Amino acid sequence: MADADARQPFSADVSEMRTLFDLQHRKSRSHPPADLKLRRDRLDRLAAMVKQHGDRFADAISSDFGVRARIETELMELVPTLGAIRYARKNLPAWMKPEKRHVSVNFQPGKAWVRHEPLGVIGIISPWNYPLQLALSPLVDAFAAGNRAMLKPSELTPAFAELLKDVMAQHFDPEEAAVVTGGVDVGQAFSSLPFDHLLFTGSTAVGRLVYQAAAKNLTPVTLELGGKSPAIVCDDYSLEKAAKSIAFGKWLNAGQTCIAPDYVLVPEHKAEAMAQALLARVRESYPDLAHNPDYSGVISERHRKRLLDAVQVARDKGATVLSYEEEAAVEAGKVPPTVVLNAPEEAILASEEIFGPVLPVVPYRTLDDAIAHVNSRDRPLALYCFTDEKACEERVLGRTLSGGVTLNGTLLHIAQESLPFGGVGPSGIGAYHGQEGFKRFSHARAVHKVGFINVFEKLGPPWGKTARKVAQMMLNR
Ligand code: NAD
C-alpha cells in the first residue's frame, strides 16, 4: 500500500528532464508538423501499449492503493483511454481540415481560413487517483493535435509511475513522448519548463503554484482541479433511485474521484431517510469492507487520517454519523463508507473537498435555498441534479455554474467523448477531451489570402478622392 507521504521522493535527474525537453523542443521546431498518418500511428501505438500492458497497469495501481478493484481500473481507466483514442482516430480527418471563414465585402475576393497547428511540446502533470487515465487521456489529445509530450505522474502511485515510464519508452521514441518520475521537487522543476502548453490535473492549491511557475514562461495552462461537487435531489424525485446513483458515484474508488458527489442536498423532511437509503445502498454494494477486493483502499496514511479526523470533528460537533465495519476497515488500510447528517457549517467536511468515502447529507427547505447553498461556495467541478420536472431542472441549470453536469445520475458526463471536460473558477481553467482537447493543444492559426485585386492597396497612399469616398461609404454603412 502506498504510504508514499512518508517516503522520500524517488530520484529523477532534473538535468535529464531538461535534456529531454530540449530534444523535443528542437525537433518540434526543426521537423515538419505531424501529419494524419503519424498522428494515427502514435495513437495506435498508445492503444497497443494500453492493451498489451493492461494487466500490469491494473496490478501496479492495485499495489499502490493497497486494494483497487480490477474491474474499476478496467472500466474507469483502460476503457475510457481506449475509447478516447478510437474517437480521436476516427474524427481526426474532420478536425484537421482547415475551417473556411467568412470574408467581408471590403476584402473580397480574398479568402480566409483557420488552420489548427500543433503547438509543439506539451507538459502533462497528473494525480494519483486515476493515474493511468489522467496521464494518458491528455496525451491522446496532445498526440491528436500533432504534439510531442512529457508526462509527470504522481509520486503517490510509484509502482504505476515506474511501469508507465518503462513501457512508454518501449513504444515511443523520447523525442515523441516520455515520462519523468519523481516527487514535489520534480513537479516544481517540471512546471518551470517552457512548454508550449502545460496541462495540470490535481488539487486547487498546487494548481495555483503550477499556474505561477508557468506564467514565468508565458506558458498557457489547462488546470483540471478539484472542489466540492454537489448533488441536489429535488422533492419530486424518487429517493431510492437518487440514493442508488449517488452511492454509485460516491463509493467507486472509495470516493477518490474528482467528480464524486461531495455532499447531497435533500429536502429537509427527507434528509434522514436519504442518509439511511445511502447507507443501505452502499452496504448492498460492499457488504464487507476489510477483505472486499471491490472496495478500494485510501491512497496513504495521511489521507486516511485526514478523513477519519474530519468525521470525528463532525461527530464531536453533534453530527449524526452512519457507518459500518469501522475498525476492521481501518485496520485494512481502508476508510469505511460514511454518511454524515447535519455536519455543522464550520466542520471541515462542509468547507473542504472531501475526496474520500465520506458523504455529508445537507437538508434544505426550498430549492432556492439549495441553489443559494451551492452559489455561496466556489464553483464546483461537477453538479448533479435529480428531478423529473423540467422547471426544477431549468432552475438548477440556469441558476448555478459548474464545470459539467449529469442529470439523474452521477459521473457520466465525463464518459461522453463528445463533451468537453473541465472546471470553472477554482475548479479549473480550460477543458479537454475529444474535439475540445484537439483544439486545446492546437494553435488556431488565422490565414487570409488576398484575391486578384487588393482593394485596400489600390486606394492609396497617397490617399485621394476615391479613398475618401470609400471611407465615407464604409462609415455610413
Ligand atoms: P496534487 O495537487 O497534490 O498533485 C498532483 C500532481 O502535482 C502530482 O504529480 C504531484 O507530484 C505534483 N505536484 C505537487 N506539488 C507540486 C508543485 N509544487 N509543483 C508542480 N507539481 C507539483 O493532487 P493529488 O493529491 O495527486 O490529486 C487530488 C486532487 O486532484 C483533488 O483535489 C482532485 O479533485 C483533483 N483532481 C482533479 C481532476 C480533474 O480532472 N479536474 C481529476 C483528478 C483529481
Coordinates of C-alpha atoms and ligand atoms in Angstrom, one line a residue:
M1 CA 0.0 0.0 0.0
A2 CA 1.3 3.4 -0.8
D3 CA 2.4 5.2 2.3
A4 CA 4.3 7.5 -0.1
D5 CA 3.6 10.6 2.0
A6 CA 6.3 9.3 4.3
R7 CA 8.5 8.1 1.5
Q8 CA 11.4 10.1 0.2
P9 CA 10.7 11.3 -3.4
F10 CA 12.3 8.8 -5.7
S11 CA 15.1 10.1 -7.8
A12 CA 14.7 12.0 -11.1
D13 CA 17.5 13.8 -12.6
V14 CA 16.4 17.4 -13.3
S15 CA 19.2 17.9 -15.9
E16 CA 18.0 14.7 -17.7
M17 CA 14.5 16.2 -17.7
R18 CA 15.8 19.4 -19.2
T19 CA 17.8 17.5 -21.9
L20 CA 14.6 15.6 -22.8
F21 CA 12.7 18.8 -23.1
D22 CA 15.4 20.4 -25.2
L23 CA 15.3 17.4 -27.6
Q24 CA 11.5 17.5 -28.0
H25 CA 11.6 21.3 -28.4
R26 CA 14.3 21.2 -31.0
K27 CA 12.5 18.5 -33.0
S28 CA 9.2 20.4 -32.8
R29 CA 10.9 23.4 -34.4
S30 CA 13.0 21.6 -37.0
H31 CA 10.7 18.8 -38.2
P32 CA 7.6 19.2 -40.3
P33 CA 4.4 19.0 -38.1
A34 CA 2.9 15.5 -37.7
D35 CA 0.5 14.6 -40.5
L36 CA -2.6 12.5 -40.2
K37 CA -0.6 9.3 -40.7
L38 CA 1.9 10.0 -38.0
R39 CA -0.8 11.1 -35.5
R40 CA -2.8 8.0 -36.1
D41 CA 0.3 5.9 -35.8
R42 CA 1.1 7.4 -32.4
L43 CA -2.5 6.8 -31.3
D44 CA -2.3 3.2 -32.5
R45 CA 0.9 2.6 -30.6
L46 CA -0.7 4.1 -27.5
A47 CA -3.7 1.8 -27.8
A48 CA -1.4 -1.2 -28.3
M49 CA 0.6 -0.2 -25.2
V50 CA -2.5 0.1 -23.1
K51 CA -3.9 -3.3 -24.3
Q52 CA -0.6 -5.1 -24.1
H53 CA 0.2 -3.9 -20.5
G54 CA -3.4 -3.5 -19.2
D55 CA -2.9 -6.3 -16.6
R56 CA 0.4 -5.0 -15.4
F57 CA -1.1 -1.5 -15.1
A58 CA -4.0 -2.8 -13.0
D59 CA -1.7 -4.8 -10.7
A60 CA 0.6 -1.8 -10.2
I61 CA -2.3 0.5 -9.5
S62 CA -3.8 -2.0 -7.1
S63 CA -0.5 -2.3 -5.2
D64 CA -0.2 1.5 -5.0
F65 CA -3.7 1.7 -3.5
G66 CA -3.4 -1.4 -1.2
V67 CA -6.5 -2.5 -3.0
R68 CA -8.1 -1.2 -6.1
A69 CA -10.9 -3.3 -7.8
R70 CA -9.5 -4.6 -11.0
I71 CA -12.8 -4.0 -12.8
E72 CA -12.7 -0.3 -11.7
T73 CA -9.3 0.1 -13.3
E74 CA -10.6 -1.6 -16.4
L75 CA -13.9 0.4 -16.6
M76 CA -12.6 3.8 -15.3
E77 CA -9.1 3.9 -16.7
L78 CA -8.4 1.4 -19.5
V79 CA -11.7 1.6 -21.3
P80 CA -12.1 5.4 -21.4
T81 CA -8.5 5.8 -22.6
L82 CA -9.0 3.3 -25.4
G83 CA -12.4 5.0 -26.2
A84 CA -10.7 8.4 -26.4
I85 CA -8.1 7.0 -28.8
R86 CA -10.7 5.5 -31.0
Y87 CA -12.8 8.7 -31.0
A88 CA -9.8 10.9 -31.9
R89 CA -8.5 8.5 -34.5
K90 CA -11.9 8.4 -36.3
N91 CA -12.6 12.2 -36.1
L92 CA -9.1 13.4 -36.8
P93 CA -9.5 14.0 -40.6
A94 CA -12.5 16.2 -39.9
W95 CA -10.9 18.1 -37.0
M96 CA -7.7 18.7 -39.0
K97 CA -9.5 20.1 -42.0
P98 CA -8.9 23.9 -42.4
E99 CA -12.0 25.8 -41.4
K100 CA -13.3 28.2 -44.0
R101 CA -14.3 31.6 -42.6
H102 CA -16.4 34.5 -43.9
V103 CA -14.7 37.3 -45.7
S104 CA -16.5 40.7 -45.6
V105 CA -17.2 42.6 -48.9
N106 CA -14.3 45.0 -48.2
F107 CA -11.8 42.3 -48.6
Q108 CA -13.4 40.3 -51.5
P109 CA -12.3 38.4 -53.5
G110 CA -9.9 37.2 -50.8
K111 CA -10.3 34.1 -48.7
A112 CA -10.0 33.3 -45.0
W113 CA -9.5 30.1 -43.1
V114 CA -8.2 28.7 -39.8
R115 CA -5.5 26.0 -39.7
H116 CA -5.2 24.0 -36.4
E117 CA -1.5 23.7 -36.0
P118 CA 0.4 21.6 -33.4
L119 CA 1.7 23.8 -30.5
G120 CA 4.9 21.8 -30.1
V121 CA 5.8 20.3 -26.7
I122 CA 3.0 19.6 -24.1
G123 CA 3.7 19.0 -20.4
I124 CA 1.3 16.8 -18.5
I125 CA 1.2 16.6 -14.7
S126 CA -1.2 14.0 -13.3
P127 CA -2.5 12.9 -9.9
W128 CA -2.8 9.5 -8.2
N129 CA -6.5 8.8 -8.1
Y130 CA -6.9 7.5 -11.7
P131 CA -3.2 7.5 -12.5
L132 CA -3.5 5.9 -16.0
Q133 CA -6.5 7.7 -17.4
L134 CA -5.4 11.1 -16.1
A135 CA -1.9 10.8 -17.6
L136 CA -2.9 9.2 -20.9
S137 CA -6.1 10.9 -21.9
P138 CA -4.4 14.3 -22.1
L139 CA -1.7 12.5 -24.1
V140 CA -4.3 11.2 -26.6
D141 CA -5.4 14.8 -27.2
A142 CA -1.8 16.1 -27.4
F143 CA -1.0 13.4 -30.0
A144 CA -4.2 14.0 -31.9
A145 CA -3.2 17.6 -32.2
G146 CA 0.2 16.6 -33.5
N147 CA 2.4 17.4 -30.5
R148 CA 5.2 15.8 -28.6
A149 CA 4.7 15.4 -24.8
M150 CA 6.3 14.9 -21.5
L151 CA 4.4 13.3 -18.6
K152 CA 4.9 13.6 -14.8
P153 CA 2.8 11.1 -12.9
S154 CA 2.2 11.3 -9.1
E155 CA 4.7 10.1 -6.6
L156 CA 1.8 8.6 -4.6
T157 CA 1.5 5.8 -7.2
P158 CA 5.2 4.9 -7.6
A159 CA 4.6 1.4 -8.9
F160 CA 2.4 2.7 -11.7
A161 CA 4.7 5.6 -12.5
E162 CA 7.7 3.5 -12.9
L163 CA 5.8 1.0 -15.1
L164 CA 4.4 3.8 -17.2
K165 CA 7.9 5.2 -17.7
D166 CA 9.2 1.8 -18.7
V167 CA 6.5 0.9 -21.2
M168 CA 6.3 4.3 -22.7
A169 CA 10.0 4.0 -23.5
Q170 CA 9.3 0.7 -25.3
H171 CA 6.6 2.2 -27.5
F172 CA 7.8 5.8 -28.1
D173 CA 10.9 7.5 -29.0
P174 CA 11.9 10.0 -26.3
E175 CA 11.6 12.8 -29.0
E176 CA 7.8 11.9 -29.3
A177 CA 6.8 11.3 -25.7
A178 CA 8.5 10.3 -22.4
V179 CA 7.7 10.0 -18.7
V180 CA 9.6 11.8 -15.9
T181 CA 9.1 10.4 -12.4
G182 CA 9.6 12.0 -9.0
G183 CA 8.0 13.9 -6.2
V184 CA 7.1 17.5 -5.5
D185 CA 10.7 18.8 -6.3
V186 CA 10.5 17.1 -9.7
G187 CA 7.0 18.6 -10.2
Q188 CA 8.3 22.0 -9.5
A189 CA 11.2 21.7 -11.9
F190 CA 8.8 20.2 -14.5
S191 CA 6.3 23.0 -14.2
S192 CA 9.1 25.5 -14.7
L193 CA 10.0 24.2 -18.2
P194 CA 8.9 26.5 -21.0
F195 CA 6.4 24.1 -22.5
D196 CA 4.1 25.2 -25.3
H197 CA 1.2 24.2 -23.1
L198 CA 1.0 22.7 -19.6
L199 CA -1.9 20.5 -18.5
F200 CA -2.1 20.0 -14.8
T201 CA -4.6 17.7 -13.0
G202 CA -4.5 17.9 -9.2
S203 CA -5.5 20.0 -6.3
T204 CA -6.5 23.7 -6.5
A205 CA -3.7 24.6 -4.0
V206 CA -1.0 23.0 -6.2
G207 CA -2.7 24.3 -9.3
R208 CA -2.1 27.9 -8.1
L209 CA 1.7 27.1 -7.8
V210 CA 1.8 25.5 -11.3
Y211 CA 0.0 28.5 -12.8
Q212 CA 2.6 30.8 -11.2
A213 CA 5.5 28.7 -12.5
A214 CA 4.0 28.6 -16.0
A215 CA 3.4 32.3 -16.0
K216 CA 7.1 33.0 -15.8
N217 CA 7.5 31.4 -19.3
L218 CA 4.1 32.7 -20.5
T219 CA 3.2 29.0 -20.9
P220 CA -0.5 28.6 -21.4
V221 CA -2.2 26.2 -18.9
T222 CA -5.1 23.9 -18.6
L223 CA -5.8 23.4 -14.9
E224 CA -8.0 20.4 -14.1
L225 CA -8.6 20.9 -10.4
G226 CA -10.9 19.8 -7.6
G227 CA -13.7 21.2 -5.4
K228 CA -16.9 20.3 -3.7
S229 CA -19.3 18.8 -6.3
P230 CA -22.9 18.9 -5.0
A231 CA -25.8 16.5 -5.7
I232 CA -29.2 18.2 -5.5
V233 CA -32.1 15.9 -5.0
C234 CA -35.4 17.7 -5.8
D235 CA -38.6 16.9 -3.9
D236 CA -40.3 15.2 -6.9
Y237 CA -37.5 12.6 -7.4
S238 CA -37.5 9.0 -6.1
L239 CA -35.3 8.9 -3.0
E240 CA -34.3 5.3 -3.7
K241 CA -33.3 6.0 -7.3
A242 CA -31.3 9.1 -6.3
A243 CA -29.6 7.2 -3.4
K244 CA -28.6 4.4 -5.8
S245 CA -27.0 6.8 -8.3
I246 CA -25.3 8.9 -5.6
A247 CA -23.9 5.8 -3.9
F248 CA -22.5 4.5 -7.2
G249 CA -20.7 7.8 -8.0
K250 CA -19.5 8.3 -4.4
W251 CA -18.1 5.0 -3.4
L252 CA -16.4 4.0 -6.6
N253 CA -12.6 4.1 -5.9
A254 CA -13.6 4.8 -2.2
G255 CA -14.7 8.4 -3.1
Q256 CA -11.3 9.3 -4.5
T257 CA -12.8 10.6 -7.7
C258 CA -12.5 14.3 -8.7
I259 CA -16.2 14.4 -9.8
A260 CA -17.6 12.2 -7.0
P261 CA -20.6 13.8 -5.3
D262 CA -19.0 15.7 -2.3
Y263 CA -22.3 16.3 -0.5
V264 CA -26.0 15.8 -1.0
L265 CA -28.7 18.5 -0.7
V266 CA -32.0 16.9 0.2
P267 CA -35.4 18.4 1.2
E268 CA -35.3 18.6 5.0
H269 CA -38.3 16.2 5.5
K270 CA -36.4 13.5 3.6
A271 CA -32.8 14.0 5.0
E272 CA -32.8 11.2 7.5
A273 CA -34.5 8.8 5.1
M274 CA -31.9 9.7 2.4
A275 CA -29.0 9.1 4.8
Q276 CA -30.4 5.7 5.7
A277 CA -31.1 4.9 2.0
L278 CA -27.5 5.8 1.1
L279 CA -26.1 3.6 3.8
A280 CA -28.3 0.7 2.8
R281 CA -27.3 1.1 -0.8
V282 CA -23.6 1.2 -0.2
R283 CA -23.9 -1.8 2.2
E284 CA -25.6 -3.7 -0.5
S285 CA -22.7 -2.9 -2.9
Y286 CA -19.9 -3.6 -0.4
P287 CA -21.3 -6.0 2.2
D288 CA -18.0 -6.3 3.9
L289 CA -15.0 -4.0 3.7
A290 CA -11.8 -5.2 5.1
H291 CA -11.3 -8.1 2.7
N292 CA -13.5 -7.0 -0.1
P293 CA -11.4 -6.6 -3.3
D294 CA -14.1 -4.4 -4.8
Y295 CA -13.8 -1.7 -2.0
S296 CA -10.7 0.3 -2.7
G297 CA -8.1 1.4 -0.1
V298 CA -7.4 5.0 0.6
I299 CA -4.1 6.0 -1.0
S300 CA -2.0 6.9 2.0
E301 CA -1.9 7.1 5.8
R302 CA -2.1 10.9 5.7
H303 CA -5.3 10.8 3.6
R304 CA -6.8 8.1 5.9
K305 CA -6.1 10.2 8.9
R306 CA -7.4 13.4 7.3
L307 CA -10.7 11.7 6.5
L308 CA -11.1 9.9 9.9
D309 CA -10.3 13.1 11.8
A310 CA -12.8 15.1 9.7
V311 CA -15.5 12.6 10.6
Q312 CA -14.5 12.8 14.3
V313 CA -14.7 16.6 14.3
A314 CA -18.2 16.5 12.8
R315 CA -19.2 13.8 15.3
D316 CA -17.8 16.0 18.2
K317 CA -19.8 18.9 16.9
G318 CA -23.1 17.0 17.1
A319 CA -23.5 15.5 13.6
T320 CA -25.0 12.0 13.2
V321 CA -22.5 9.6 11.7
L322 CA -23.7 6.4 9.9
S323 CA -21.1 3.7 9.0
Y324 CA -20.3 0.0 9.4
E325 CA -17.3 -2.3 10.0
E326 CA -15.2 0.7 11.0
E327 CA -12.4 -0.9 12.9
A328 CA -11.8 -3.8 10.5
A329 CA -11.8 -1.4 7.5
V330 CA -9.3 1.0 9.1
E331 CA -7.0 -1.9 10.0
A332 CA -7.0 -3.0 6.4
G333 CA -5.9 0.5 5.2
K334 CA -9.4 1.5 4.2
V335 CA -11.9 4.1 5.3
P336 CA -15.4 2.8 5.7
P337 CA -18.3 4.3 3.7
T338 CA -19.6 7.0 6.0
V339 CA -22.8 9.2 5.8
V340 CA -22.8 12.3 7.9
L341 CA -26.1 14.0 8.7
N342 CA -26.2 17.6 9.9
A343 CA -22.4 18.3 9.8
P344 CA -22.1 21.9 11.1
E345 CA -21.0 24.6 8.7
E346 CA -17.7 25.1 10.4
A347 CA -16.7 21.4 10.1
I348 CA -14.0 20.6 7.6
L349 CA -16.5 18.3 5.9
A350 CA -18.6 21.3 5.0
S351 CA -15.7 23.6 3.9
E352 CA -13.0 21.4 2.2
E353 CA -13.1 19.0 -0.7
I354 CA -13.6 15.5 0.9
F355 CA -12.0 13.3 -1.7
G356 CA -12.8 10.1 0.1
P357 CA -15.7 7.8 1.1
V358 CA -17.4 10.3 3.5
L359 CA -20.7 11.8 2.3
P360 CA -22.5 14.6 4.2
V361 CA -26.3 14.9 3.7
V362 CA -27.3 18.5 3.9
P363 CA -31.0 19.3 4.4
Y364 CA -32.6 22.2 2.6
R365 CA -36.0 24.0 2.9
T366 CA -36.6 25.2 -0.6
L367 CA -34.9 24.6 -3.9
D368 CA -33.8 28.2 -3.9
D369 CA -32.1 27.6 -0.6
A370 CA -30.3 24.6 -2.1
I371 CA -29.2 26.8 -5.1
A372 CA -28.1 29.6 -2.7
H373 CA -26.0 27.0 -0.7
V374 CA -24.2 25.9 -3.9
N375 CA -23.7 29.5 -5.1
S376 CA -22.2 30.6 -1.7
R377 CA -19.3 28.3 -2.4
D378 CA -16.6 28.0 -5.1
R379 CA -17.9 27.0 -8.4
P380 CA -17.7 23.2 -8.5
L381 CA -16.2 20.8 -11.0
A382 CA -19.4 18.8 -11.3
L383 CA -23.0 19.2 -10.3
Y384 CA -25.7 16.5 -10.1
C385 CA -29.4 17.2 -10.1
F386 CA -32.1 14.6 -9.7
T387 CA -35.6 15.7 -10.9
D388 CA -38.2 14.7 -13.5
E389 CA -39.6 18.2 -13.5
K390 CA -38.4 20.4 -16.4
A391 CA -38.9 23.5 -14.3
C392 CA -36.7 22.3 -11.5
E393 CA -34.0 21.1 -14.0
E394 CA -34.0 24.5 -15.7
R395 CA -33.9 26.4 -12.4
V396 CA -30.9 24.4 -11.2
L397 CA -29.1 24.6 -14.6
G398 CA -29.9 28.3 -15.1
R399 CA -29.0 29.5 -11.6
T400 CA -25.8 27.6 -10.8
L401 CA -22.5 27.1 -12.7
S402 CA -20.2 24.1 -12.6
G403 CA -17.6 22.5 -14.9
G404 CA -20.1 19.8 -16.0
V405 CA -23.4 18.3 -15.1
T406 CA -25.0 14.9 -15.1
L407 CA -28.8 14.9 -14.7
N408 CA -30.5 12.0 -12.9
G409 CA -27.2 10.2 -12.5
T410 CA -23.6 10.7 -11.4
L411 CA -20.2 10.9 -13.2
L412 CA -21.4 10.0 -16.6
H413 CA -20.8 13.4 -18.3
I414 CA -17.1 12.6 -18.1
A415 CA -17.6 9.5 -20.2
Q416 CA -19.1 11.3 -23.1
E417 CA -16.3 11.7 -25.6
S418 CA -18.2 14.4 -27.5
L419 CA -18.4 16.6 -24.4
P420 CA -15.6 18.9 -23.1
F421 CA -14.3 18.1 -19.6
G422 CA -13.0 20.8 -17.3
G423 CA -13.8 23.1 -14.4
V424 CA -14.7 26.7 -13.9
G425 CA -13.2 29.2 -11.5
P426 CA -11.3 27.5 -8.7
S427 CA -12.3 24.0 -10.1
G428 CA -10.2 24.7 -13.2
I429 CA -9.2 26.6 -16.3
G430 CA -9.9 25.2 -19.8
A431 CA -11.3 21.9 -20.9
Y432 CA -10.1 18.9 -22.9
H433 CA -11.4 15.5 -24.3
G434 CA -12.5 15.0 -27.9
Q435 CA -12.5 17.9 -30.2
E436 CA -12.1 20.4 -27.3
G437 CA -8.9 18.5 -26.4
F438 CA -7.7 18.7 -30.0
K439 CA -8.3 22.4 -30.1
R440 CA -6.8 22.9 -26.6
F441 CA -3.4 21.6 -27.9
S442 CA -3.6 23.2 -31.3
H443 CA -3.0 26.8 -32.3
A444 CA -5.9 28.2 -34.3
R445 CA -3.8 30.0 -36.9
A446 CA -5.6 32.6 -38.9
V447 CA -4.8 32.8 -42.6
H448 CA -6.1 35.4 -45.1
K449 CA -5.3 35.1 -48.8
V450 CA -5.6 38.3 -50.8
G451 CA -7.6 37.9 -54.0
F452 CA -6.7 39.0 -57.5
I453 CA -7.4 42.6 -56.6
N454 CA -6.3 44.1 -53.3
V455 CA -8.8 46.9 -52.9
F456 CA -7.2 48.4 -49.9
E457 CA -3.8 48.8 -51.5
K458 CA -5.4 50.3 -54.6
L459 CA -6.9 53.2 -52.6
G460 CA -3.5 54.6 -51.7
P461 CA -1.5 56.2 -50.3
P462 CA -1.4 58.8 -51.5
W463 CA -5.0 59.0 -50.3
G464 CA -7.2 60.6 -52.9
K465 CA -10.9 61.3 -53.5
T466 CA -11.8 57.7 -54.1
A467 CA -10.3 56.7 -50.8
R468 CA -12.3 59.4 -49.0
K469 CA -15.5 58.3 -50.7
V470 CA -14.9 54.7 -49.8
A471 CA -14.1 55.6 -46.2
Q472 CA -17.3 57.7 -46.1
M473 CA -19.4 54.9 -47.5
M474 CA -18.0 52.4 -45.0
L475 CA -18.5 54.7 -42.1
N476 CA -22.1 55.3 -43.1
R477 CA -22.9 51.6 -43.5
Ligands
NAD1 P1 -1.7 17.2 -6.0 O1 -2.1 18.6 -6.4 O2 -1.2 17.0 -4.7 O3 -0.7 16.6 -7.0 C1 -0.9 16.5 -8.4 C2 0.5 16.4 -9.1 O4 1.2 17.6 -8.9 C3 1.4 15.2 -8.7 O5 2.0 14.7 -9.8 C4 2.4 16.0 -7.8 O6 3.7 15.3 -7.8 C5 2.5 17.3 -8.5 N1 3.0 18.4 -7.6 C6 2.9 18.5 -6.3 N2 3.3 19.7 -5.9 C7 3.8 20.3 -7.0 C8 4.3 21.6 -7.2 N3 4.6 22.5 -6.2 N4 4.6 22.0 -8.5 C9 4.3 21.1 -9.5 N5 3.8 19.9 -9.4 C10 3.5 19.5 -8.1 O7 -3.1 16.4 -6.2 P2 -3.4 14.9 -5.9 O8 -3.5 14.7 -4.4 O9 -2.5 14.0 -6.6 O10 -4.8 14.7 -6.5 C11 -6.0 15.0 -5.8 C12 -6.6 16.3 -6.3 O11 -6.7 16.3 -7.7 C13 -8.0 16.5 -5.8 O12 -8.2 17.9 -5.4 C14 -8.9 16.2 -7.0 O13 -10.2 16.8 -7.0 C15 -8.0 16.7 -8.1 N6 -8.4 16.0 -9.4 C16 -8.9 16.7 -10.4 C17 -9.3 16.1 -11.5 C18 -9.9 16.8 -12.7 O14 -9.9 16.2 -13.8 N7 -10.3 18.0 -12.5 C19 -9.0 14.7 -11.7 C20 -8.5 14.0 -10.6 C21 -8.1 14.7 -9.5

